[in-house]
XYZ file of C-alpha atoms in Angstrom:
522
model
C -18.825 -21.145 -10.890
C -17.890 -23.230 -13.934
C -18.072 -26.939 -13.153
C -14.868 -28.898 -13.432
C -14.559 -32.105 -15.421
C -14.463 -34.871 -14.421
C -16.700 -34.875 -11.348
C -15.095 -35.445 -7.981
C -15.095 -38.964 -6.685
C -16.714 -39.750 -3.383
C -14.688 -41.324 -0.605
C -15.412 -45.059 -0.403
C -17.293 -46.039 2.736
C -14.626 -48.515 3.873
C -12.005 -45.767 4.270
C -11.736 -44.550 7.835
C -10.582 -40.949 8.101
C -9.871 -38.922 11.180
C -9.031 -35.244 11.388
C -5.750 -34.281 12.972
C -6.142 -33.316 16.609
C -6.221 -29.550 17.005
C -3.879 -28.611 19.845
C -4.571 -24.895 19.496
C -7.847 -22.872 19.248
C -8.498 -21.191 15.887
C -8.264 -17.674 17.351
C -4.721 -18.088 18.692
C -2.804 -17.498 15.433
C -4.719 -14.330 14.376
C -4.258 -12.879 17.862
C -0.571 -13.845 17.828
C 0.001 -12.179 14.452
C -1.791 -9.012 15.582
C 0.257 -8.940 18.777
C 3.542 -9.363 16.899
C 2.516 -6.601 14.477
C 1.757 -4.268 17.398
C 5.045 -5.166 19.078
C 6.917 -4.404 15.850
C 5.276 -0.974 15.694
C 6.453 -0.239 19.251
C 9.965 -1.537 18.489
C 10.186 0.647 15.385
C 9.334 3.732 17.426
C 11.714 2.797 20.269
C 14.614 2.284 17.846
C 13.979 5.685 16.259
C 13.757 7.398 19.670
C 16.972 5.704 20.781
C 18.778 6.668 17.554
C 17.735 10.300 18.008
C 18.859 10.321 21.635
C 22.189 8.619 20.931
C 23.069 10.811 17.949
C 21.831 14.245 19.040
C 21.657 13.940 22.819
C 18.417 15.911 22.825
C 15.206 14.849 24.567
C 12.333 13.259 22.640
C 9.554 14.617 24.857
C 9.086 18.107 26.211
C 9.909 18.582 29.883
C 7.033 21.024 30.394
C 4.107 19.498 28.451
C 2.726 16.298 26.949
C 4.279 16.980 23.553
C 7.404 16.406 21.480
C 10.464 18.368 22.428
C 11.463 21.324 20.247
C 14.457 19.368 18.935
C 12.369 16.311 17.990
C 9.431 18.106 16.321
C 10.996 18.067 12.790
C 11.514 14.294 13.161
C 7.944 13.572 14.292
C 6.570 13.392 10.751
C 9.388 11.018 9.805
C 8.549 8.751 12.741
C 5.039 7.888 11.538
C 6.162 7.281 7.963
C 9.069 5.132 9.137
C 6.877 2.946 11.365
C 4.303 2.414 8.602
C 6.844 1.536 5.930
C 8.749 -0.726 8.339
C 5.619 -2.734 9.081
C 4.644 -2.722 5.411
C 7.972 -4.253 4.410
C 7.713 -6.899 7.135
C 4.301 -7.843 5.745
C 5.721 -7.879 2.215
C 8.527 -10.311 3.091
C 5.947 -12.505 4.903
C 7.570 -12.154 8.304
C 4.167 -12.806 9.885
C 3.599 -16.104 8.112
C 3.939 -18.616 10.943
C 2.759 -21.654 9.011
C 4.911 -24.282 7.344
C 8.634 -24.793 7.381
C 11.100 -22.027 8.199
C 14.827 -21.640 8.666
C 16.689 -19.146 10.818
C 18.867 -18.167 7.838
C 15.907 -17.337 5.598
C 14.231 -15.515 8.481
C 17.349 -13.406 9.018
C 17.462 -12.534 5.318
C 13.802 -11.497 5.433
C 14.422 -9.156 8.345
C 17.507 -7.654 6.700
C 15.568 -6.944 3.493
C 12.641 -5.401 5.372
C 14.825 -3.170 7.566
C 17.184 -2.132 4.766
C 14.491 -1.203 2.252
C 12.326 0.572 4.828
C 15.368 2.551 6.035
C 16.195 3.646 2.485
C 12.587 4.706 1.911
C 12.621 6.616 5.200
C 15.782 8.507 4.226
C 14.272 9.374 0.834
C 11.077 10.572 2.491
C 12.984 12.626 5.069
C 14.901 14.628 2.515
C 11.805 15.133 0.366
C 9.580 15.975 3.328
C 12.078 18.314 5.006
C 9.995 18.413 8.164
C 7.038 19.994 6.363
C 6.714 23.608 5.262
C 7.492 24.850 8.761
C 10.954 23.218 8.603
C 11.840 23.440 4.900
C 15.205 24.933 5.766
C 15.884 22.257 8.385
C 18.768 19.841 7.864
C 18.333 16.330 9.264
C 21.152 14.501 10.989
C 22.217 11.625 8.736
C 23.631 9.879 11.763
C 20.136 9.431 13.209
C 19.108 7.323 10.224
C 22.308 5.260 10.258
C 21.959 4.482 13.979
C 18.243 3.735 13.518
C 19.079 1.212 10.782
C 21.679 -0.561 12.915
C 19.449 -0.636 16.001
C 16.427 -1.830 14.004
C 18.459 -4.563 12.326
C 19.655 -5.866 15.695
C 16.351 -5.475 17.550
C 14.044 -6.844 14.845
C 16.462 -9.651 14.037
C 16.664 -10.755 17.673
C 12.902 -10.404 18.184
C 11.819 -12.384 15.123
C 14.485 -15.069 15.427
C 13.460 -15.399 19.072
C 9.836 -15.834 17.989
C 10.875 -18.597 15.606
C 12.799 -20.323 18.394
C 9.716 -20.236 20.612
C 7.589 -21.488 17.717
C 9.940 -24.437 17.182
C 9.670 -25.361 20.858
C 5.856 -25.321 20.626
C 5.996 -27.489 17.528
C 8.076 -30.075 19.334
C 5.116 -30.402 21.714
C 2.715 -30.951 18.831
C 1.382 -27.375 18.642
C 1.204 -25.253 15.449
C 1.682 -28.236 13.109
C 0.176 -28.249 9.629
C -2.080 -31.232 8.768
C -0.288 -32.920 5.868
C -1.012 -35.653 3.319
C 1.738 -37.595 1.575
C 0.884 -38.755 -1.949
C 2.688 -42.037 -2.488
C 3.347 -45.260 -0.639
C 6.836 -45.819 -2.032
C 10.170 -45.782 -0.157
C 10.454 -42.036 -0.776
C 7.131 -41.560 1.040
C 8.379 -43.631 3.977
C 11.566 -41.550 4.163
C 9.564 -38.308 4.044
C 7.208 -39.426 6.813
C 10.119 -40.557 8.972
C 11.962 -37.245 8.548
C 8.897 -35.137 9.328
C 8.027 -37.301 12.332
C 11.493 -37.148 13.857
C 11.829 -33.389 13.337
C 8.516 -31.944 14.463
C 10.071 -28.512 14.660
C 9.713 -28.418 10.876
C 5.997 -27.882 11.436
C 4.262 -30.857 9.786
C 1.865 -33.491 11.121
C 1.346 -36.260 8.552
C -2.198 -37.549 9.023
C -2.317 -39.985 6.133
C -0.888 -41.275 2.894
C -2.580 -41.472 -0.506
C -1.704 -44.218 -2.960
C -1.174 -43.038 -6.508
C -2.013 -46.355 -8.163
C -4.059 -49.381 -7.184
C -2.890 -50.891 -3.871
C -4.149 -53.956 -2.076
C -5.241 -53.982 1.547
C -2.112 -55.979 2.339
C 0.074 -53.227 0.813
C -1.755 -50.576 2.822
C -1.426 -52.578 6.038
C 2.301 -53.094 5.453
C 2.807 -49.382 4.819
C 0.889 -48.440 7.961
C 2.869 -50.962 10.016
C 6.174 -49.572 8.733
C 5.350 -45.888 9.110
C 2.503 -45.681 11.609
C 0.569 -43.612 9.066
C -2.673 -44.972 7.539
C -3.355 -45.125 3.798
C -6.571 -43.088 3.663
C -7.418 -43.302 -0.031
C -6.343 -42.942 -3.631
C -5.385 -40.014 -5.836
C -8.906 -39.813 -7.293
C -10.194 -39.082 -3.780
C -7.572 -36.433 -2.997
C -9.928 -33.432 -3.202
C -12.458 -34.998 -0.811
C -9.726 -36.129 1.574
C -8.278 -32.616 1.755
C -11.658 -31.172 2.639
C -12.569 -33.880 5.132
C -9.211 -33.863 6.897
C -8.729 -30.067 6.615
C -5.327 -30.592 5.012
C -3.009 -27.603 4.511
C 0.009 -29.288 2.901
C 0.293 -32.045 0.280
C 3.702 -33.605 -0.359
C 3.948 -35.683 -3.549
C 6.652 -38.343 -3.536
C 5.522 -40.763 -6.261
C 7.085 -39.982 -9.658
C 4.855 -42.493 -11.480
C 1.828 -40.198 -11.307
C 0.634 -39.039 -14.706
C 0.640 -35.258 -14.964
C -2.963 -35.182 -16.222
C -4.254 -36.989 -13.104
C -2.221 -34.841 -10.773
C -3.264 -31.493 -12.189
C -6.860 -32.670 -12.488
C -6.857 -33.397 -8.743
C -5.241 -30.034 -7.964
C -7.738 -28.071 -10.045
C -10.686 -29.843 -8.416
C -9.377 -28.839 -5.004
C -9.567 -25.123 -5.806
C -7.778 -22.181 -4.222
C -10.249 -21.668 -1.393
C -8.779 -24.629 0.461
C -5.481 -22.697 0.828
C -3.480 -25.875 0.233
C 0.246 -25.847 -0.526
C 1.672 -28.542 -2.831
C 5.252 -29.728 -2.761
C 6.873 -32.040 -5.285
C 9.842 -34.337 -5.110
C 12.633 -33.171 -7.468
C 12.022 -36.115 -9.818
C 8.830 -34.397 -10.956
C 10.563 -31.313 -12.364
C 9.068 -32.003 -15.763
C 5.599 -31.206 -14.383
C 6.478 -27.839 -12.917
C 5.646 -24.342 -14.174
C 8.364 -21.734 -14.427
C 7.639 -20.124 -11.065
C 8.769 -22.687 -8.522
C 10.542 -22.512 -5.200
C 13.062 -25.103 -4.075
C 13.146 -25.546 -0.301
C 14.755 -28.005 2.067
C 12.643 -29.710 4.714
C 15.128 -31.328 7.042
C 17.427 -33.283 4.727
C 14.738 -33.622 2.040
C 14.746 -31.250 -0.959
C 11.223 -30.199 -1.922
C 9.863 -28.116 -4.771
C 6.928 -25.882 -3.939
C 4.294 -25.445 -6.606
C 2.663 -22.031 -6.419
C -1.012 -22.758 -5.785
C -1.430 -18.967 -5.599
C -0.030 -17.240 -8.724
C 0.428 -14.108 -6.592
C 1.305 -13.774 -2.946
C -0.956 -11.723 -0.674
C 1.455 -8.778 -0.857
C 1.653 -8.944 -4.663
C -2.131 -9.214 -4.903
C -2.438 -6.118 -2.683
C 0.018 -4.121 -4.814
C -1.766 -5.134 -8.010
C -5.191 -4.251 -6.574
C -4.063 -0.818 -5.340
C -2.520 0.006 -8.719
C -5.679 -1.201 -10.489
C -7.912 1.083 -8.419
C -5.618 4.068 -8.913
C -5.299 3.635 -12.699
C -9.037 2.942 -13.167
C -10.088 5.970 -11.125
C -7.737 8.294 -13.018
C -8.805 6.844 -16.398
C -12.513 7.329 -15.627
C -11.971 10.942 -14.517
C -9.878 11.846 -17.571
C -12.215 10.143 -20.054
C -15.497 11.378 -18.526
C -16.182 13.874 -21.390
C -15.605 11.073 -23.919
C -18.067 8.846 -22.068
C -20.725 11.546 -22.387
C -20.023 12.094 -26.111
C -20.081 8.368 -26.946
C -23.293 7.868 -24.979
C -25.031 10.561 -27.024
C -23.708 9.162 -30.316
C -24.861 5.627 -29.474
C -28.381 6.885 -28.756
C -28.436 8.817 -32.035
C -26.998 5.923 -34.057
C -29.388 3.094 -33.095
C -32.041 2.056 -30.632
C -31.073 0.247 -27.464
C -29.137 0.726 -24.258
C -25.865 2.595 -24.078
C -24.002 -0.129 -22.223
C -23.725 -3.743 -23.317
C -23.614 -6.246 -20.458
C -22.245 -9.712 -21.105
C -21.487 -12.623 -18.783
C -17.777 -13.376 -18.586
C -15.771 -15.866 -16.536
C -13.346 -14.430 -14.011
C -10.782 -15.835 -11.599
C -11.595 -19.311 -10.242
C -14.529 -19.624 -12.658
C -16.637 -16.857 -11.091
C -19.215 -15.321 -13.422
C -19.453 -11.528 -13.651
C -21.105 -8.959 -15.925
C -18.610 -7.284 -18.242
C -19.516 -3.723 -19.301
C -18.847 -2.234 -22.745
C -20.353 0.453 -24.916
C -22.918 -1.200 -27.182
C -21.545 -1.732 -30.710
C -24.236 -4.095 -32.074
C -27.902 -3.773 -32.819
C -30.057 -4.403 -29.759
C -31.033 -8.059 -29.116
C -28.584 -9.358 -31.752
C -28.397 -13.160 -32.092
C -25.201 -14.593 -30.551
C -25.290 -17.846 -32.571
C -22.584 -16.742 -35.077
C -20.397 -15.772 -32.128
C -20.843 -19.167 -30.439
C -19.997 -21.018 -33.634
C -16.886 -18.887 -34.129
C -15.639 -19.699 -30.610
C -16.186 -23.422 -31.067
C -14.158 -23.373 -34.280
C -11.431 -21.275 -32.654
C -10.900 -23.660 -29.764
C -11.086 -26.663 -32.063
C -8.336 -25.135 -34.198
C -10.431 -24.822 -37.340
C -10.334 -22.006 -39.860
C -13.080 -20.204 -41.652
C -12.893 -17.391 -44.139
C -15.873 -15.736 -42.508
C -14.225 -15.627 -39.067
C -11.662 -12.932 -38.377
C -8.647 -13.324 -40.617
C -9.188 -16.990 -41.393
C -6.421 -17.959 -38.997
C -8.254 -19.436 -36.004
C -8.435 -16.062 -34.246
C -8.831 -15.822 -30.502
C -11.822 -13.590 -30.258
C -14.075 -15.464 -32.628
C -15.184 -12.200 -34.196
C -17.159 -12.631 -37.375
C -15.710 -10.909 -40.412
C -17.970 -8.178 -41.828
C -20.452 -8.864 -39.026
C -23.838 -7.385 -40.089
C -24.903 -7.047 -36.433
C -22.354 -4.273 -35.775
C -23.697 -0.729 -36.055
C -22.064 2.061 -38.076
C -20.753 3.708 -34.901
C -19.862 0.290 -33.485
C -17.206 -0.294 -36.164
C -15.384 2.886 -35.110
C -15.775 2.166 -31.378
C -14.242 -1.280 -31.831
C -11.452 -0.061 -34.087
C -10.435 2.568 -31.511
C -11.139 0.287 -28.479
C -13.281 3.050 -26.993
C -16.044 0.466 -26.524
C -13.950 -1.059 -23.729
C -13.833 2.078 -21.537
C -16.719 0.923 -19.272
C -14.567 -2.041 -18.223
C -12.843 0.355 -15.828
C -16.041 0.024 -13.779
C -15.361 -3.730 -13.625
C -11.873 -2.911 -12.332
C -13.293 -0.794 -9.507
C -15.738 -3.601 -8.647
C -12.841 -6.069 -8.425
C -14.000 -8.389 -11.223
C -11.229 -7.376 -13.615
C -7.646 -6.146 -13.409
C -5.996 -3.587 -15.673
C -3.611 -6.260 -16.988
C -4.395 -9.962 -17.111
C -5.622 -12.835 -19.283
C -8.493 -12.122 -21.688
C -11.885 -12.673 -19.956
C -13.610 -15.649 -21.651
C -17.348 -16.163 -22.204
C -19.065 -19.041 -20.318
C -19.814 -21.048 -23.454
C -16.148 -20.663 -24.450
C -15.006 -22.116 -21.105
C -17.355 -25.075 -21.568
C -15.171 -26.097 -24.529
C -11.896 -25.789 -22.594
C -9.594 -28.703 -21.946
C -8.146 -29.071 -18.463
C -4.936 -27.222 -19.337
C -6.906 -24.262 -20.719
C -8.536 -23.744 -17.310
C -5.261 -22.559 -15.798
C -6.070 -19.224 -17.466
C -8.655 -18.799 -14.702
C -5.976 -18.763 -11.968
C -5.739 -14.970 -12.181
C -8.165 -12.090 -12.646
C -8.798 -11.287 -16.315
C -7.617 -7.938 -17.623
C -8.690 -5.079 -19.853
C -5.365 -5.484 -21.602
C -2.631 -8.097 -21.523
C 0.112 -9.806 -23.453
C -2.573 -11.109 -25.825
C -3.528 -7.503 -26.636
C -0.042 -6.244 -27.427
C 0.832 -9.466 -29.287
C -1.799 -9.288 -31.993
C -5.246 -9.482 -30.317
C -7.730 -11.206 -32.607
C -5.052 -12.312 -35.090
C -3.748 -14.863 -32.568
C -4.784 -18.525 -32.774
C -6.451 -19.843 -29.635
C -3.597 -22.097 -28.507
C -1.136 -19.229 -28.908
C -3.385 -17.019 -26.770
C -3.472 -19.692 -24.046
C 0.313 -20.019 -24.115
C 0.721 -16.236 -23.798
C -1.752 -16.005 -20.916
C -0.050 -18.829 -19.003
C 3.342 -17.193 -19.542
C 1.961 -13.972 -18.038
C 0.525 -15.799 -15.011
C 3.781 -17.649 -14.333
C 6.003 -14.574 -14.770
C 3.930 -11.747 -13.301
C 5.639 -8.667 -11.930
C 4.615 -5.050 -11.502
C 7.225 -4.141 -14.122
C 5.693 -6.568 -16.629
C 2.291 -4.935 -16.023
C 3.783 -1.485 -16.587
C 5.472 -2.604 -19.800
C 2.209 -4.090 -21.123
C 0.289 -0.896 -20.293
C 2.855 1.202 -22.183
C 2.728 -1.162 -25.184
C -1.084 -1.146 -25.205
C -1.349 2.518 -26.212
C 0.454 2.153 -29.589
C -1.374 -1.164 -30.169
C -4.710 0.650 -29.785
C -3.485 3.476 -32.024
C -2.605 0.943 -34.756
C -5.936 -0.856 -34.241
C -4.141 -4.208 -33.958
C -6.612 -7.000 -34.479
C -9.659 -4.912 -33.591
C -12.906 -5.535 -35.438
């Protein structure tokens, strides 16, 4: 891992901290989620059986054997697809996320989206599947799918809204509350604490407040007397407090906090803590483009995405990465063999070049490429080029003399004859598909930096490490090594804040002509 600067501050010895009382064993929520998932699978099947019975009048099971009835057999294949896609959509809309605030309206919208989309996908599958080859002439009853949609909407809506009602009742008894810190000791903090305390159904247990600026013991005592919540430390101690108190939510109410201090504290916390941050609306100037405005009681809050991608989005991106990488490796296998032979004939050394790169969250991994330089080449010119790039300097011997991103040395004598062609055509990057299969790299993402490059980063540059690096990205289709460093950072952060599967697809399609033109390759 790359160390963050500055170092984390230790909690002063005079601060007394106590973890929030756990009213529920750790295994309860995973078991609850698994049980709800299983119940949803049963409900999906029951709704489909009921729709078939109501629309056709035929039996689902055979009267003479443990098997489907003759009338239901063509629908059996649809049943399994429908149940899987129904559950998949419920996972996608985060219907099984029982932490944090919720509203019955938003929950109802989630269920409607999940049922509607899964029903449309089921209809599409049914008329493509046609009951399999044995029933290719079979015509499905459209009424079955309409009735199934209406039943599922009513049943799933009632079930999940009922679960939320039960959850709210548990929360009123102090169960299933998220340990929360409030950053600020101002009147807004007092109002927030009061609202969350009076409405425990919202799901928060405030265990302490953090002062943003210097506060005297008298100020802290007055705040604790007025709110009943202790001041447990300062903003510089936020990371340690979150770990010690096992905090899951941080609500920031003080608009006097400097953005540099705030983001420094957030970066030192790291993603592994699974902490959600929420800002008061007065801090809109600090927010990235992807934000979510929510209402907690009567208080408007802005959620900052600690995770650039949700779990569902991360799953979709990973599945697409594996599929594309596997297909690319299979199709390019003859080229791999040819290039390997040519490298061996061109110069001494290994076929693959392995270099340490920095991945998501600062993790170090070995990046694979076809070797394009002489074996054991000195990396000093490369280091110097990177330092000048990040510093914003120019040099006629580096790239195009325009502070290029890659820090590639112009007319580099270390590059072999074959290496020039491999770089120009980007064929040297084919082995990175192995990194994709290993999970170190994505197909599309920010450019993977080298450790000694990251050592020169400012705090704002480190946000590039919030997402897996990619073989290609906006930086590739926007000019590659012709881009100045700051422009590359801006492009990478734009990609992270605005990710979508369609943006990835667009970048992949634009990469092919960029490679053909040899944009910025050296």
